[in-house]
Amino acid sequence: MTDSTACLPEQLAAQWNIGIAQVQLHVGDRLDDEQRFERADLLAAMRAGQEVSTSPPDPGAFFWAYQDAMSRGATAIVSIHLSGRMSATVEAAREAAQQVRIPVHVLDSGTTGMSLGFAVLSAARAAAAGAHPRRVIDAAEYRFRTSTELLYVDTLEYLKRSGRIGSAQAMLGSALALKPLLTVREGEVAPLSRVPGRRRALNKLVDLATQEARGKPVDVALVRFGDDERVLELAEQLRQRMPQVRETMTLEASTIIGAHVGPGALGITVSPAG
């Protein structure tokens, strides 16, 4: 079990029997599961300056998801979620877990995006192979402990509005031409550097991803929010510069993540192969 910030495509989640709790999105006076919002509508609302915010799933959503898993024969559940410093989602999962008759192991990944997604996939693959819950937990923990999130944003304004800016607050007030590069550290958004211009910043993002791989086998995800004409070019650069890559994914960001990072954001996840 995970939440929708893991950015896992529905088909992949279904293949590995992964339940996904939907984080809630507020756009204007509308509140609903994030999967019920059209990405284009959210982008248009954000660009128009409409109020956008997010809320964790209700504990009841977790409870019924856990009950459903139990009714289908589950004897234990591993429920892995985005950083508790970014959202109360993990607390909602823990509240629901106390009401279920089988063991539910709730993990705070300390991260989000495909660092969470790769951890969930590793856990699901271990479970499918018949691993004991402790081994499933170990597989997830290895991934979210060793994975790296690298993020480009056009502006810090959306992170500031959402209250998710973390220690990147120190970058506010820099020249508009300097584009922020960020990471996730100790459960919150943290600054990496400022680079003049979008093209240079994205090239720097690829440089950082290549350095992070350290020539070792890794899985890589390229995640975007909004149209980006360079995404295929960047994916090819990553493949050429990291020939040791085991799996490469090019994905759309969760709309919840998009609501915090803003249009034009692009992230790279580097995850050592377990």
mmCIF file of C-alpha atoms in Angstrom:
data_model
loop_
_atom_site.group_PDB
_atom_site.id
_atom_site.type_symbol
_atom_site.label_atom_id
_atom_site.label_comp_id
_atom_site.label_asym_id
_atom_site.label_seq_id
_atom_site.Cartn_x
_atom_site.Cartn_y
_atom_site.Cartn_z
ATOM 1 C CA MET A 1 0.000 0.000 0.000
ATOM 2 C CA THR A 2 1.191 3.519 -0.769
ATOM 3 C CA ASP A 3 -0.224 6.928 -1.636
ATOM 4 C CA SER A 4 -0.623 8.773 -4.906
ATOM 5 C CA THR A 5 2.523 10.896 -4.493
ATOM 6 C CA ALA A 6 4.527 7.764 -5.407
ATOM 7 C CA CYS A 7 3.797 8.649 -9.084
ATOM 8 C CA LEU A 8 3.218 4.980 -9.984
ATOM 9 C CA PRO A 9 1.209 4.450 -13.182
ATOM 10 C CA GLU A 10 -2.066 2.570 -12.574
ATOM 11 C CA GLN A 11 -1.038 -0.329 -14.814
ATOM 12 C CA LEU A 12 2.217 -0.852 -12.915
ATOM 13 C CA ALA A 13 0.454 -0.664 -9.551
ATOM 14 C CA ALA A 14 -2.110 -3.218 -10.695
ATOM 15 C CA GLN A 15 0.620 -5.537 -12.023
ATOM 16 C CA TRP A 16 2.276 -5.680 -8.592
ATOM 17 C CA ASN A 17 -0.931 -5.593 -6.522
ATOM 18 C CA ILE A 18 -0.141 -2.200 -4.973
ATOM 19 C CA GLY A 19 -2.993 -0.298 -3.346
ATOM 20 C CA ILE A 20 -2.854 3.493 -3.748
ATOM 21 C CA ALA A 21 -4.571 5.886 -1.339
ATOM 22 C CA GLN A 22 -5.498 9.112 -3.079
ATOM 23 C CA VAL A 23 -4.237 12.341 -1.528
ATOM 24 C CA GLN A 24 -6.875 15.096 -1.694
ATOM 25 C CA LEU A 25 -6.570 18.153 -3.900
ATOM 26 C CA HIS A 26 -8.337 21.503 -3.356
ATOM 27 C CA VAL A 27 -8.727 23.735 -6.420
ATOM 28 C CA GLY A 28 -10.859 26.793 -5.715
ATOM 29 C CA ASP A 29 -13.982 25.460 -3.981
ATOM 30 C CA ARG A 30 -13.567 21.897 -5.261
ATOM 31 C CA LEU A 31 -12.132 19.106 -3.065
ATOM 32 C CA ASP A 32 -11.608 15.604 -4.456
ATOM 33 C CA ASP A 33 -9.172 12.715 -4.897
ATOM 34 C CA GLU A 34 -6.269 13.863 -7.007
ATOM 35 C CA GLN A 35 -6.909 11.234 -9.691
ATOM 36 C CA ARG A 36 -10.255 12.917 -10.454
ATOM 37 C CA PHE A 37 -8.597 16.175 -11.521
ATOM 38 C CA GLU A 38 -7.488 16.714 -15.090
ATOM 39 C CA ARG A 39 -3.833 17.728 -15.207
ATOM 40 C CA ALA A 40 -4.514 20.432 -17.810
ATOM 41 C CA ASP A 41 -7.226 21.963 -15.600
ATOM 42 C CA LEU A 42 -4.877 22.107 -12.610
ATOM 43 C CA LEU A 43 -2.122 23.700 -14.694
ATOM 44 C CA ALA A 44 -4.548 26.306 -16.005
ATOM 45 C CA ALA A 45 -5.835 27.052 -12.486
ATOM 46 C CA MET A 46 -2.307 27.493 -11.130
ATOM 47 C CA ARG A 47 -1.257 29.756 -13.982
ATOM 48 C CA ALA A 48 -4.403 31.829 -13.394
ATOM 49 C CA GLY A 49 -3.444 32.301 -9.740
ATOM 50 C CA GLN A 50 -6.351 30.230 -8.410
ATOM 51 C CA GLU A 51 -5.983 28.919 -4.849
ATOM 52 C CA VAL A 52 -4.632 25.342 -4.766
ATOM 53 C CA SER A 53 -3.895 23.224 -1.700
ATOM 54 C CA THR A 54 -3.712 19.552 -0.635
ATOM 55 C CA SER A 55 -4.934 17.319 2.213
ATOM 56 C CA PRO A 56 -4.030 13.766 3.287
ATOM 57 C CA PRO A 57 -6.434 10.898 2.642
ATOM 58 C CA ASP A 58 -9.052 10.374 5.313
ATOM 59 C CA PRO A 59 -8.124 7.545 7.756
ATOM 60 C CA GLY A 60 -11.310 5.829 6.596
ATOM 61 C CA ALA A 61 -9.876 5.465 3.092
ATOM 62 C CA PHE A 62 -6.908 3.604 4.540
ATOM 63 C CA PHE A 63 -9.110 1.490 6.801
ATOM 64 C CA TRP A 64 -11.263 0.233 3.944
ATOM 65 C CA ALA A 65 -8.215 -0.364 1.741
ATOM 66 C CA TYR A 66 -6.659 -2.458 4.517
ATOM 67 C CA GLN A 67 -9.956 -4.299 5.064
ATOM 68 C CA ASP A 68 -10.169 -5.049 1.347
ATOM 69 C CA ALA A 69 -6.626 -6.456 1.342
ATOM 70 C CA MET A 70 -7.496 -8.633 4.328
ATOM 71 C CA SER A 71 -10.670 -9.906 2.635
ATOM 72 C CA ARG A 72 -8.546 -10.933 -0.352
ATOM 73 C CA GLY A 73 -6.319 -13.060 1.864
ATOM 74 C CA ALA A 74 -3.583 -10.708 3.067
ATOM 75 C CA THR A 75 -2.080 -11.776 6.398
ATOM 76 C CA ALA A 76 0.041 -8.615 6.773
ATOM 77 C CA ILE A 77 0.265 -5.220 5.049
ATOM 78 C CA VAL A 78 3.241 -2.944 4.459
ATOM 79 C CA SER A 79 1.992 0.618 3.936
ATOM 80 C CA ILE A 80 4.655 3.051 2.687
ATOM 81 C CA HIS A 81 4.052 6.805 2.444
ATOM 82 C CA LEU A 82 5.513 10.209 1.719
ATOM 83 C CA SER A 83 7.513 12.094 4.302
ATOM 84 C CA GLY A 84 5.680 12.950 7.505
ATOM 85 C CA ARG A 85 7.411 16.341 7.373
ATOM 86 C CA MET A 86 5.557 17.100 4.138
ATOM 87 C CA SER A 87 2.139 15.629 4.895
ATOM 88 C CA ALA A 88 0.002 14.014 7.600
ATOM 89 C CA THR A 89 -0.707 11.087 5.243
ATOM 90 C CA VAL A 90 1.445 8.662 7.238
ATOM 91 C CA GLU A 91 -0.398 9.642 10.433
ATOM 92 C CA ALA A 92 -3.746 8.881 8.784
ATOM 93 C CA ALA A 93 -2.381 5.474 7.770
ATOM 94 C CA ARG A 94 -1.204 4.765 11.334
ATOM 95 C CA GLU A 95 -4.585 5.724 12.743
ATOM 96 C CA ALA A 96 -6.346 3.314 10.399
ATOM 97 C CA ALA A 97 -3.790 0.552 11.009
ATOM 98 C CA GLN A 98 -4.751 0.416 14.691
ATOM 99 C CA GLN A 99 -8.273 -0.655 13.727
ATOM 100 C CA VAL A 100 -7.324 -3.608 11.503
ATOM 101 C CA ARG A 101 -7.064 -7.192 12.781
ATOM 102 C CA ILE A 102 -3.947 -8.130 10.801
ATOM 103 C CA PRO A 103 -0.490 -6.543 11.246
ATOM 104 C CA VAL A 104 -0.123 -3.299 9.278
ATOM 105 C CA HIS A 105 3.433 -1.957 9.120
ATOM 106 C CA VAL A 106 3.279 1.772 8.319
ATOM 107 C CA LEU A 107 6.534 3.295 7.038
ATOM 108 C CA ASP A 108 7.443 6.974 6.730
ATOM 109 C CA SER A 109 9.699 7.019 3.664
ATOM 110 C CA GLY A 110 11.099 10.470 4.453
ATOM 111 C CA THR A 111 10.745 11.286 0.755
ATOM 112 C CA THR A 112 8.210 11.425 -2.079
ATOM 113 C CA GLY A 113 7.925 11.000 -5.851
ATOM 114 C CA MET A 114 9.726 8.090 -7.459
ATOM 115 C CA SER A 115 12.099 7.687 -4.507
ATOM 116 C CA LEU A 116 8.915 6.507 -2.812
ATOM 117 C CA GLY A 117 7.728 4.779 -5.989
ATOM 118 C CA PHE A 118 10.878 2.681 -6.425
ATOM 119 C CA ALA A 119 10.750 1.710 -2.730
ATOM 120 C CA VAL A 120 7.152 0.557 -3.108
ATOM 121 C CA LEU A 121 7.988 -1.435 -6.249
ATOM 122 C CA SER A 122 10.882 -3.186 -4.501
ATOM 123 C CA ALA A 123 8.638 -4.035 -1.560
ATOM 124 C CA ALA A 124 5.875 -5.333 -3.841
ATOM 125 C CA ARG A 125 8.290 -7.511 -5.797
ATOM 126 C CA ALA A 126 9.646 -8.972 -2.566
ATOM 127 C CA ALA A 127 6.104 -9.674 -1.363
ATOM 128 C CA ALA A 128 5.201 -11.316 -4.671
ATOM 129 C CA ALA A 129 8.217 -13.610 -4.250
ATOM 130 C CA GLY A 130 6.858 -14.734 -0.884
ATOM 131 C CA ALA A 131 9.192 -12.746 1.367
ATOM 132 C CA HIS A 132 8.449 -12.359 5.069
ATOM 133 C CA PRO A 133 7.084 -8.881 5.966
ATOM 134 C CA ARG A 134 10.437 -7.994 7.575
ATOM 135 C CA ARG A 135 12.200 -8.652 4.266
ATOM 136 C CA VAL A 136 9.556 -6.624 2.426
ATOM 137 C CA ILE A 137 10.189 -3.726 4.824
ATOM 138 C CA ASP A 138 13.958 -4.096 4.379
ATOM 139 C CA ALA A 139 13.571 -3.891 0.584
ATOM 140 C CA ALA A 140 11.588 -0.665 0.879
ATOM 141 C CA GLU A 141 13.887 0.901 3.460
ATOM 142 C CA TYR A 142 16.985 0.232 1.381
ATOM 143 C CA ARG A 143 15.428 2.057 -1.554
ATOM 144 C CA PHE A 144 14.169 5.164 0.202
ATOM 145 C CA ARG A 145 17.367 5.392 2.238
ATOM 146 C CA THR A 146 19.630 5.297 -0.830
ATOM 147 C CA SER A 147 17.535 7.019 -3.515
ATOM 148 C CA THR A 148 18.067 10.665 -4.469
ATOM 149 C CA GLU A 149 15.487 13.196 -5.625
ATOM 150 C CA LEU A 150 16.795 15.997 -7.859
ATOM 151 C CA LEU A 151 14.312 18.719 -8.766
ATOM 152 C CA TYR A 152 14.207 21.705 -11.085
ATOM 153 C CA VAL A 153 11.482 24.329 -10.575
ATOM 154 C CA ASP A 154 10.803 27.444 -12.624
ATOM 155 C CA THR A 155 10.004 29.360 -9.439
ATOM 156 C CA LEU A 156 9.919 28.758 -5.688
ATOM 157 C CA GLU A 157 6.614 30.595 -5.408
ATOM 158 C CA TYR A 158 4.418 27.475 -5.426
ATOM 159 C CA LEU A 159 6.494 25.712 -2.755
ATOM 160 C CA LYS A 160 6.305 28.881 -0.678
ATOM 161 C CA ARG A 161 2.514 29.105 -1.035
ATOM 162 C CA SER A 162 2.045 25.463 -0.056
ATOM 163 C CA GLY A 163 4.322 25.672 2.976
ATOM 164 C CA ARG A 164 6.530 22.843 1.614
ATOM 165 C CA ILE A 165 9.559 25.003 0.876
ATOM 166 C CA GLY A 166 11.645 23.660 3.774
ATOM 167 C CA SER A 167 15.228 24.892 3.969
ATOM 168 C CA ALA A 168 14.981 26.054 0.333
ATOM 169 C CA GLN A 169 13.443 29.161 1.923
ATOM 170 C CA ALA A 170 16.990 30.532 1.904
ATOM 171 C CA MET A 171 16.834 30.745 -1.906
ATOM 172 C CA LEU A 172 13.884 33.147 -1.947
ATOM 173 C CA GLY A 173 14.660 36.593 -3.236
ATOM 174 C CA SER A 174 17.361 35.476 -5.684
ATOM 175 C CA ALA A 175 17.418 36.914 -9.190
ATOM 176 C CA LEU A 176 14.629 35.607 -11.441
ATOM 177 C CA ALA A 177 17.177 34.443 -14.018
ATOM 178 C CA LEU A 178 18.684 32.033 -11.462
ATOM 179 C CA LYS A 179 16.771 28.768 -11.562
ATOM 180 C CA PRO A 180 16.588 26.691 -8.350
ATOM 181 C CA LEU A 181 17.770 23.089 -8.174
ATOM 182 C CA LEU A 182 16.467 21.232 -5.134
ATOM 183 C CA THR A 183 16.566 17.862 -3.401
ATOM 184 C CA VAL A 184 14.770 16.103 -0.544
ATOM 185 C CA ARG A 185 16.863 15.887 2.605
ATOM 186 C CA GLU A 186 15.773 14.779 6.088
ATOM 187 C CA GLY A 187 12.193 14.583 4.912
ATOM 188 C CA GLU A 188 11.846 18.064 3.425
ATOM 189 C CA VAL A 189 12.736 20.104 0.360
ATOM 190 C CA ALA A 190 16.312 21.410 0.539
ATOM 191 C CA PRO A 191 18.424 23.628 -1.760
ATOM 192 C CA LEU A 192 21.191 22.352 -4.038
ATOM 193 C CA SER A 193 22.196 25.274 -6.237
ATOM 194 C CA ARG A 194 21.031 28.158 -8.438
ATOM 195 C CA VAL A 195 21.863 28.123 -12.123
ATOM 196 C CA PRO A 196 21.344 30.921 -14.680
ATOM 197 C CA GLY A 197 18.682 29.993 -17.220
ATOM 198 C CA ARG A 198 16.431 26.978 -17.713
ATOM 199 C CA ARG A 199 18.610 25.136 -20.250
ATOM 200 C CA ARG A 200 21.739 25.350 -18.100
ATOM 201 C CA ALA A 201 19.771 24.345 -15.015
ATOM 202 C CA LEU A 202 18.387 21.214 -16.696
ATOM 203 C CA ASN A 203 21.848 20.287 -17.995
ATOM 204 C CA LYS A 204 23.152 20.714 -14.447
ATOM 205 C CA LEU A 205 20.368 18.427 -13.224
ATOM 206 C CA VAL A 206 21.611 15.693 -15.584
ATOM 207 C CA ASP A 207 25.188 16.281 -14.369
ATOM 208 C CA LEU A 208 24.088 15.856 -10.761
ATOM 209 C CA ALA A 209 22.140 12.687 -11.580
ATOM 210 C CA THR A 210 25.168 11.212 -13.353
ATOM 211 C CA GLN A 211 27.394 12.027 -10.381
ATOM 212 C CA GLU A 212 24.863 10.498 -7.996
ATOM 213 C CA ALA A 213 24.852 7.210 -9.928
ATOM 214 C CA ARG A 214 28.617 6.844 -9.315
ATOM 215 C CA GLY A 215 28.920 4.331 -12.134
ATOM 216 C CA LYS A 216 26.830 1.756 -10.256
ATOM 217 C CA PRO A 217 23.660 -0.066 -11.385
ATOM 218 C CA VAL A 218 20.700 2.252 -10.797
ATOM 219 C CA ASP A 219 17.083 2.775 -11.729
ATOM 220 C CA VAL A 220 16.237 6.256 -12.993
ATOM 221 C CA ALA A 221 12.934 8.102 -13.301
ATOM 222 C CA LEU A 222 12.418 11.369 -15.146
ATOM 223 C CA VAL A 223 9.229 13.007 -13.846
ATOM 224 C CA ARG A 224 7.659 16.164 -15.280
ATOM 225 C CA PHE A 225 4.725 18.417 -14.471
ATOM 226 C CA GLY A 226 3.374 20.097 -17.578
ATOM 227 C CA ASP A 227 4.617 19.966 -21.141
ATOM 228 C CA ASP A 228 8.379 20.014 -21.486
ATOM 229 C CA GLU A 229 9.884 19.771 -24.948
ATOM 230 C CA ARG A 230 13.237 18.721 -23.487
ATOM 231 C CA VAL A 231 12.094 15.675 -21.525
ATOM 232 C CA LEU A 232 12.895 13.131 -24.253
ATOM 233 C CA GLU A 233 16.245 14.799 -24.893
ATOM 234 C CA LEU A 234 17.090 14.655 -21.196
ATOM 235 C CA ALA A 235 16.039 10.999 -20.996
ATOM 236 C CA GLU A 236 18.400 10.200 -23.871
ATOM 237 C CA GLN A 237 21.234 12.122 -22.177
ATOM 238 C CA LEU A 238 20.706 10.073 -19.029
ATOM 239 C CA ARG A 239 20.789 6.796 -20.974
ATOM 240 C CA GLN A 240 23.995 7.781 -22.763
ATOM 241 C CA ARG A 241 25.795 9.014 -19.667
ATOM 242 C CA MET A 242 24.631 6.204 -17.393
ATOM 243 C CA PRO A 243 25.027 2.985 -19.412
ATOM 244 C CA GLN A 244 24.717 1.023 -16.179
ATOM 245 C CA VAL A 245 21.048 2.068 -15.777
ATOM 246 C CA ARG A 246 18.862 -0.975 -15.156
ATOM 247 C CA GLU A 247 15.443 0.624 -15.610
ATOM 248 C CA THR A 248 14.456 4.051 -16.965
ATOM 249 C CA MET A 249 10.987 5.575 -16.611
ATOM 250 C CA THR A 250 9.600 8.815 -18.015
ATOM 251 C CA LEU A 251 6.482 9.758 -16.073
ATOM 252 C CA GLU A 252 3.986 12.500 -15.337
ATOM 253 C CA ALA A 253 4.244 13.815 -11.792
ATOM 254 C CA SER A 254 1.410 13.249 -9.375
ATOM 255 C CA THR A 255 -0.894 16.272 -9.526
ATOM 256 C CA ILE A 256 -0.360 16.617 -5.762
ATOM 257 C CA ILE A 257 3.373 17.047 -6.297
ATOM 258 C CA GLY A 258 2.630 19.359 -9.212
ATOM 259 C CA ALA A 259 0.449 21.516 -6.968
ATOM 260 C CA HIS A 260 3.484 22.160 -4.770
ATOM 261 C CA VAL A 261 6.274 22.524 -7.340
ATOM 262 C CA GLY A 262 4.360 24.394 -10.049
ATOM 263 C CA PRO A 263 4.154 24.244 -13.856
ATOM 264 C CA GLY A 264 7.383 23.467 -15.663
ATOM 265 C CA ALA A 265 8.939 21.493 -12.811
ATOM 266 C CA LEU A 266 11.017 18.471 -13.686
ATOM 267 C CA GLY A 267 12.601 15.885 -11.411
ATOM 268 C CA ILE A 268 15.123 13.071 -11.714
ATOM 269 C CA THR A 269 15.170 10.164 -9.263
ATOM 270 C CA VAL A 270 18.326 8.055 -9.027
ATOM 271 C CA SER A 271 17.774 4.821 -7.124
ATOM 272 C CA PRO A 272 20.540 2.234 -6.595
ATOM 273 C CA ALA A 273 19.367 -1.182 -7.753
ATOM 274 C CA GLY A 274 18.727 -3.439 -4.776
#
